[in-house]
Amino acid sequence: MSHPSKHLLAIEGLEPPHIADLLDLAESYALLNRSGKTQRDLLKGRTLINLFFEDSTRTRTSFELAGKRLGADVINMSVSTSSVNKGETLLDTASTLNAMQCDLLVIRHAQSGAPALLSQKVDAAVINAGDGTHEHPTQALLDALTIRRHKGRLEGLVVAICGDITHSRVARSNIHLLTTMGSRVRIVGPPTLIPADAARLGVEVFTDMKKGLEGADVVMMLRLQRERMSGGLVPSAREFFRFYGLDAEKLAVAKPDSIVMHPGPMNRGVEIDSAIADHPTRSVIGEQVEMGVACRMAVLDVLARRLPRNR
Ligand code: NCD
């Protein structure tokens, strides 16, 4: 089944075959990357602009590598060097990018919905690299690929997503993807960090960490996103760790072969103990980063197929 849209703005709305196709293609790119080969002709002559209004290390470099491995000309624009600091609006920036005839536009923005707005104003295919608390679709794809490589499937797995759910676009995209693919998703965290619309999302809610982790196949930890919190939703880092930080004792109630994930950046000693983050067999955090490049190559590939040939 071909991708249903010119853009990738969200996971919500994608159907199982769309997701499965992206994951299968990403898997083939993961193997290609491991073999050391590249496909530098696929995006030859195409321009990819990375437009990041928020800090990023992993996601931006991952899109940059993905674009370069497929042969695109990649340009990174970050807020500190762009004219946004001089008061230019998002839409003025869009018309500048249009005039530059950019083919693929990767955008990260603090405002939920900014990529969707931009997609109406530019000719390029727009990829959401994280918008506010809304979605981060390529993160959910790379998480799903990592899970599938370890468990062989997504259907029927118990996945516990833990910590600051309310402010996490990673959680939102993962919930949409995993429930669409038939996983049983639990969200685990203090009541202050569980979204009000949780029931509508088709997940089970736990405020007791050990109950939430019992029998889980996958334990996904999230960062406390203090920059998005308006008041003191969490008492102190030490107290948070005691109740909701992943350590060996809490992990012991999950399945013995369960895997531990984190999208990064990690706050060691706050949501995850260092010994677990670096665990040689249980932690797949490094593999998530590797799969990120493969998934972004798959997304660029699929969207580029829909672009007009000559611009
Ligand atoms: C996440 C993000 O920016 O949404 N990070 C990432 O893309 N790897 C999660 C976070 O910032 O905590």
Tab-separated table of C-alpha atoms and ligand atoms in Angstrom:
chain	number	residue	atom	x	y	z
A	1	MET	CA	0.000	0.000	0.000
A	2	SER	CA	1.481	3.377	-0.929
A	3	HIS	CA	1.842	6.154	1.628
A	4	PRO	CA	-1.498	8.004	1.924
A	5	SER	CA	-0.185	11.570	1.986
A	6	LYS	CA	2.383	13.899	0.485
A	7	HIS	CA	3.592	14.644	4.047
A	8	LEU	CA	4.299	12.827	7.307
A	9	LEU	CA	2.686	15.014	9.963
A	10	ALA	CA	1.429	12.399	12.413
A	11	ILE	CA	0.988	8.696	13.082
A	12	GLU	CA	-2.692	9.229	13.905
A	13	GLY	CA	-4.628	8.460	10.746
A	14	LEU	CA	-2.169	5.910	9.328
A	15	GLU	CA	-3.512	2.390	8.877
A	16	PRO	CA	-1.718	-0.877	9.720
A	17	PRO	CA	-0.526	-1.547	6.126
A	18	HIS	CA	0.948	1.997	5.832
A	19	ILE	CA	2.892	1.479	9.057
A	20	ALA	CA	3.961	-2.062	8.167
A	21	ASP	CA	5.217	-0.893	4.745
A	22	LEU	CA	7.323	1.868	6.319
A	23	LEU	CA	8.754	-0.563	8.878
A	24	ASP	CA	9.596	-3.176	6.223
A	25	LEU	CA	11.377	-0.578	4.102
A	26	ALA	CA	13.192	0.750	7.181
A	27	GLU	CA	14.301	-2.787	8.028
A	28	SER	CA	15.895	-3.085	4.584
A	29	TYR	CA	17.679	0.237	5.118
A	30	ALA	CA	18.897	-0.986	8.526
A	31	LEU	CA	20.498	-3.987	6.810
A	32	LEU	CA	21.955	-1.789	4.055
A	33	ASN	CA	23.435	0.572	6.660
A	34	ARG	CA	25.009	-2.318	8.532
A	35	SER	CA	26.548	-3.610	5.317
A	36	GLY	CA	28.251	-0.238	4.849
A	37	LYS	CA	26.657	0.305	1.415
A	38	THR	CA	24.736	3.450	0.405
A	39	GLN	CA	22.122	4.411	-2.168
A	40	ARG	CA	23.374	7.813	-3.128
A	41	ASP	CA	21.317	8.170	-6.306
A	42	LEU	CA	17.800	7.940	-4.832
A	43	LEU	CA	17.564	11.579	-3.703
A	44	LYS	CA	20.203	12.956	-6.047
A	45	GLY	CA	19.350	16.534	-7.019
A	46	ARG	CA	16.798	16.832	-4.199
A	47	THR	CA	17.142	19.414	-1.447
A	48	LEU	CA	16.298	18.571	2.142
A	49	ILE	CA	16.072	21.383	4.682
A	50	ASN	CA	16.225	20.623	8.396
A	51	LEU	CA	14.347	23.474	10.075
A	52	PHE	CA	14.741	23.179	13.839
A	53	PHE	CA	13.078	25.736	16.104
A	54	GLU	CA	13.897	23.600	19.164
A	55	ASP	CA	17.129	21.990	20.322
A	56	SER	CA	17.905	18.554	19.011
A	57	THR	CA	20.945	16.346	18.691
A	58	ARG	CA	19.704	12.888	17.776
A	59	THR	CA	16.789	13.758	15.510
A	60	ARG	CA	18.505	16.476	13.501
A	61	THR	CA	21.714	14.525	12.878
A	62	SER	CA	19.678	11.434	12.119
A	63	PHE	CA	17.687	13.209	9.376
A	64	GLU	CA	20.915	14.743	8.086
A	65	LEU	CA	22.595	11.347	7.823
A	66	ALA	CA	19.491	9.771	6.290
A	67	GLY	CA	19.290	12.482	3.629
A	68	LYS	CA	23.003	12.269	2.823
A	69	ARG	CA	22.976	8.471	2.626
A	70	LEU	CA	20.289	8.759	-0.043
A	71	GLY	CA	22.192	11.448	-1.944
A	72	ALA	CA	20.176	14.588	-1.097
A	73	ASP	CA	21.677	18.045	-0.617
A	74	VAL	CA	21.047	18.671	3.085
A	75	ILE	CA	20.865	22.099	4.683
A	76	ASN	CA	20.501	22.608	8.434
A	77	MET	CA	18.765	25.729	9.679
A	78	SER	CA	18.599	26.305	13.404
A	79	VAL	CA	16.785	29.138	15.121
A	80	SER	CA	19.868	30.842	16.481
A	81	THR	CA	21.231	31.454	12.991
A	82	SER	CA	17.979	32.104	11.166
A	83	SER	CA	16.000	35.293	10.671
A	84	VAL	CA	13.283	33.973	13.005
A	85	ASN	CA	15.288	35.676	15.733
A	86	LYS	CA	14.859	38.902	13.808
A	87	GLY	CA	11.080	38.602	14.087
A	88	GLU	CA	10.297	36.772	10.848
A	89	THR	CA	7.098	34.723	11.151
A	90	LEU	CA	6.808	31.037	10.425
A	91	LEU	CA	4.923	31.754	7.201
A	92	ASP	CA	7.492	34.265	5.938
A	93	THR	CA	10.112	31.622	6.569
A	94	ALA	CA	7.931	29.239	4.548
A	95	SER	CA	7.853	31.465	1.501
A	96	THR	CA	11.636	31.869	1.686
A	97	LEU	CA	12.001	28.089	1.734
A	98	ASN	CA	9.591	27.820	-1.196
A	99	ALA	CA	11.649	30.249	-3.219
A	100	MET	CA	14.674	28.042	-2.565
A	101	GLN	CA	12.768	25.127	-4.134
A	102	CYS	CA	13.241	22.793	-1.253
A	103	ASP	CA	11.860	19.272	-1.885
A	104	LEU	CA	11.750	17.845	1.624
A	105	LEU	CA	11.272	19.938	4.723
A	106	VAL	CA	11.901	18.486	8.167
A	107	ILE	CA	10.531	20.695	10.913
A	108	ARG	CA	10.667	20.691	14.721
A	109	HIS	CA	8.690	23.376	16.521
A	110	ALA	CA	7.512	24.104	20.084
A	111	GLN	CA	3.974	24.768	18.846
A	112	SER	CA	1.680	21.783	18.258
A	113	GLY	CA	0.358	22.022	14.684
A	114	ALA	CA	3.194	24.146	13.261
A	115	PRO	CA	4.268	21.467	10.709
A	116	ALA	CA	0.654	21.076	9.530
A	117	LEU	CA	0.346	24.834	9.054
A	118	LEU	CA	3.607	24.958	7.147
A	119	SER	CA	2.553	22.042	4.938
A	120	GLN	CA	-0.283	24.193	3.605
A	121	LYS	CA	2.124	26.961	2.610
A	122	VAL	CA	5.096	25.189	1.064
A	123	ASP	CA	5.448	23.032	-2.031
A	124	ALA	CA	7.830	20.664	-0.264
A	125	ALA	CA	6.870	17.418	1.433
A	126	VAL	CA	6.816	18.214	5.149
A	127	ILE	CA	8.013	15.813	7.845
A	128	ASN	CA	7.138	16.503	11.462
A	129	ALA	CA	10.251	16.030	13.624
A	130	GLY	CA	8.329	16.867	16.818
A	131	ASP	CA	5.698	19.568	17.384
A	132	GLY	CA	4.978	20.712	20.926
A	133	THR	CA	3.170	18.011	22.872
A	134	HIS	CA	1.422	16.698	19.740
A	135	GLU	CA	3.390	14.101	17.739
A	136	HIS	CA	6.847	12.852	16.782
A	137	PRO	CA	6.015	10.283	14.097
A	138	THR	CA	9.518	9.171	13.093
A	139	GLN	CA	10.350	8.465	16.753
A	140	ALA	CA	7.367	6.106	16.977
A	141	LEU	CA	8.459	4.368	13.764
A	142	LEU	CA	11.994	3.819	15.026
A	143	ASP	CA	10.686	2.578	18.374
A	144	ALA	CA	8.347	0.136	16.633
A	145	LEU	CA	11.136	-1.122	14.378
A	146	THR	CA	13.403	-1.673	17.391
A	147	ILE	CA	10.633	-3.580	19.203
A	148	ARG	CA	9.854	-5.692	16.126
A	149	ARG	CA	13.508	-6.652	15.699
A	150	HIS	CA	13.600	-7.954	19.271
A	151	LYS	CA	10.153	-9.463	19.633
A	152	GLY	CA	9.393	-10.390	16.027
A	153	ARG	CA	5.987	-8.674	16.134
A	154	LEU	CA	3.993	-5.800	17.637
A	155	GLU	CA	0.635	-7.504	17.962
A	156	GLY	CA	-0.274	-8.721	21.439
A	157	LEU	CA	2.812	-7.269	23.147
A	158	VAL	CA	2.403	-5.482	26.479
A	159	VAL	CA	4.165	-2.128	26.218
A	160	ALA	CA	4.463	0.086	29.323
A	161	ILE	CA	5.155	3.751	28.524
A	162	CYS	CA	6.307	5.406	31.750
A	163	GLY	CA	6.860	8.868	33.187
A	164	ASP	CA	5.819	12.244	31.851
A	165	ILE	CA	3.079	11.195	29.428
A	166	THR	CA	1.192	14.517	29.381
A	167	HIS	CA	4.012	16.543	27.836
A	168	SER	CA	5.369	13.831	25.582
A	169	ARG	CA	4.832	13.862	21.828
A	170	VAL	CA	6.861	10.625	21.793
A	171	ALA	CA	4.230	8.959	23.998
A	172	ARG	CA	1.372	10.252	21.839
A	173	SER	CA	2.865	8.977	18.569
A	174	ASN	CA	3.806	5.664	20.159
A	175	ILE	CA	0.314	5.190	21.589
A	176	HIS	CA	-1.250	5.764	18.159
A	177	LEU	CA	1.189	3.467	16.387
A	178	LEU	CA	1.225	0.629	18.890
A	179	THR	CA	-2.552	0.507	19.466
A	180	THR	CA	-3.071	0.586	15.666
A	181	MET	CA	-0.725	-2.399	15.328
A	182	GLY	CA	-2.468	-4.390	18.078
A	183	SER	CA	-0.125	-3.950	21.047
A	184	ARG	CA	-1.575	-3.618	24.545
A	185	VAL	CA	-0.377	-0.223	25.707
A	186	ARG	CA	-0.159	0.833	29.348
A	187	ILE	CA	0.708	4.308	30.492
A	188	VAL	CA	2.355	4.576	33.861
A	189	GLY	CA	3.069	7.728	35.861
A	190	PRO	CA	1.947	10.093	38.604
A	191	PRO	CA	-1.642	11.337	38.177
A	192	THR	CA	-0.317	14.866	37.475
A	193	LEU	CA	1.522	13.595	34.374
A	194	ILE	CA	-1.259	11.426	32.917
A	195	PRO	CA	-3.269	13.241	30.199
A	196	ALA	CA	-6.933	13.903	30.873
A	197	ASP	CA	-7.962	12.206	27.607
A	198	ALA	CA	-6.058	8.969	28.400
A	199	ALA	CA	-9.148	6.736	28.260
A	200	ARG	CA	-9.935	7.917	24.723
A	201	LEU	CA	-6.473	6.808	23.577
A	202	GLY	CA	-7.238	3.119	24.107
A	203	VAL	CA	-4.623	2.537	26.798
A	204	GLU	CA	-4.664	1.205	30.362
A	205	VAL	CA	-3.635	3.729	33.015
A	206	PHE	CA	-1.462	2.882	36.042
A	207	THR	CA	-0.243	5.209	38.765
A	208	ASP	CA	1.604	2.415	40.580
A	209	MET	CA	4.817	1.678	38.687
A	210	LYS	CA	5.187	-1.960	39.725
A	211	LYS	CA	1.599	-2.794	38.799
A	212	GLY	CA	2.114	-1.074	35.454
A	213	LEU	CA	5.302	-3.004	34.715
A	214	GLU	CA	4.016	-6.429	35.718
A	215	GLY	CA	4.442	-8.863	32.838
A	216	ALA	CA	5.475	-6.140	30.354
A	217	ASP	CA	7.383	-7.121	27.194
A	218	VAL	CA	8.629	-3.581	26.608
A	219	VAL	CA	9.383	-0.824	29.134
A	220	MET	CA	9.651	2.614	27.546
A	221	MET	CA	10.918	5.416	29.776
A	222	LEU	CA	10.338	9.115	29.071
A	223	ARG	CA	12.126	12.279	30.166
A	224	LEU	CA	10.516	14.690	32.614
A	225	GLN	CA	9.854	17.585	30.217
A	226	ARG	CA	10.231	20.402	32.719
A	227	GLU	CA	10.405	23.005	29.944
A	228	ARG	CA	6.767	22.224	29.084
A	229	MET	CA	5.459	22.204	32.678
A	230	SER	CA	3.755	25.331	33.931
A	231	GLY	CA	3.676	24.555	37.664
A	232	GLY	CA	5.359	22.160	40.064
A	233	LEU	CA	3.812	18.929	38.797
A	234	VAL	CA	6.613	16.834	40.273
A	235	PRO	CA	7.833	17.215	43.872
A	236	SER	CA	11.587	16.590	43.433
A	237	ALA	CA	13.836	14.551	41.177
A	238	ARG	CA	14.791	12.314	44.093
A	239	GLU	CA	11.214	11.577	45.025
A	240	PHE	CA	10.262	11.006	41.375
A	241	PHE	CA	13.056	8.454	41.041
A	242	ARG	CA	11.906	6.639	44.159
A	243	PHE	CA	8.381	6.106	42.830
A	244	TYR	CA	8.749	6.198	39.047
A	245	GLY	CA	12.451	5.830	38.216
A	246	LEU	CA	13.330	2.550	36.497
A	247	ASP	CA	15.796	0.532	38.568
A	248	ALA	CA	16.576	-3.189	38.834
A	249	GLU	CA	13.985	-3.742	41.542
A	250	LYS	CA	11.082	-2.301	39.547
A	251	LEU	CA	12.242	-3.898	36.293
A	252	ALA	CA	12.219	-7.312	38.010
A	253	VAL	CA	8.388	-7.451	37.771
A	254	ALA	CA	8.430	-7.089	33.954
A	255	LYS	CA	9.020	-10.183	31.783
A	256	PRO	CA	12.566	-11.567	32.251
A	257	ASP	CA	13.299	-10.954	28.560
A	258	SER	CA	11.689	-7.508	28.444
A	259	ILE	CA	13.552	-4.703	26.700
A	260	VAL	CA	14.153	-1.183	28.031
A	261	MET	CA	13.822	1.855	25.763
A	262	HIS	CA	14.323	5.624	26.038
A	263	PRO	CA	14.079	8.189	23.210
A	264	GLY	CA	16.770	10.374	24.791
A	265	PRO	CA	17.941	12.715	26.097
A	266	MET	CA	18.040	10.772	29.376
A	267	ASN	CA	18.061	12.174	32.869
A	268	ARG	CA	20.070	9.471	34.600
A	269	GLY	CA	19.000	9.024	38.196
A	270	VAL	CA	15.668	10.783	37.555
A	271	GLU	CA	13.580	8.544	35.280
A	272	ILE	CA	16.170	5.802	34.766
A	273	ASP	CA	19.022	4.310	36.758
A	274	SER	CA	22.359	4.337	34.919
A	275	ALA	CA	22.872	0.600	35.438
A	276	ILE	CA	19.598	-0.078	33.581
A	277	ALA	CA	20.234	2.486	30.830
A	278	ASP	CA	23.588	0.815	30.121
A	279	HIS	CA	22.434	-2.770	30.704
A	280	PRO	CA	24.188	-4.954	28.103
A	281	THR	CA	21.219	-7.199	27.283
A	282	ARG	CA	18.051	-5.390	28.394
A	283	SER	CA	18.714	-1.841	27.151
A	284	VAL	CA	18.121	-1.228	23.431
A	285	ILE	CA	18.662	2.536	23.640
A	286	GLY	CA	21.680	2.492	21.300
A	287	GLU	CA	19.792	0.412	18.750
A	288	GLN	CA	16.938	2.958	18.812
A	289	VAL	CA	19.383	5.594	17.561
A	290	GLU	CA	20.621	3.249	14.825
A	291	MET	CA	17.050	2.447	13.734
A	292	GLY	CA	16.315	6.179	13.681
A	293	VAL	CA	18.540	6.658	10.649
A	294	ALA	CA	16.979	3.662	8.858
A	295	CYS	CA	13.413	4.836	9.548
A	296	ARG	CA	14.140	8.364	8.363
A	297	MET	CA	15.664	6.948	5.168
A	298	ALA	CA	12.443	4.973	4.631
A	299	VAL	CA	10.282	8.056	5.191
A	300	LEU	CA	12.381	10.215	2.848
A	301	ASP	CA	12.300	7.451	0.222
A	302	VAL	CA	8.512	7.024	0.399
A	303	LEU	CA	7.771	10.758	0.303
A	304	ALA	CA	10.290	11.434	-2.472
A	305	ARG	CA	8.454	8.933	-4.696
A	306	ARG	CA	5.437	11.247	-4.610
A	307	LEU	CA	7.362	14.408	-5.499
A	308	PRO	CA	7.106	15.812	-9.014
A	309	ARG	CA	10.057	14.669	-11.115
A	310	ASN	CA	11.446	18.029	-12.248
A	311	ARG	CA	11.288	21.224	-10.257
B	1	NCD	C1	12.257	13.594	22.280
B	1	NCD	C2	11.622	14.861	21.742
B	1	NCD	O1	12.315	15.807	21.374
B	1	NCD	O2	10.410	14.854	21.678
B	1	NCD	N1	13.591	13.417	21.939
B	1	NCD	C3	13.936	12.904	20.729
B	1	NCD	O3	13.449	13.282	19.691
B	1	NCD	N2	14.814	11.885	20.729
B	1	NCD	C4	12.013	13.378	23.708
B	1	NCD	C5	12.457	14.412	24.699
B	1	NCD	O4	12.816	15.525	24.372
B	1	NCD	O5	12.420	14.063	25.888
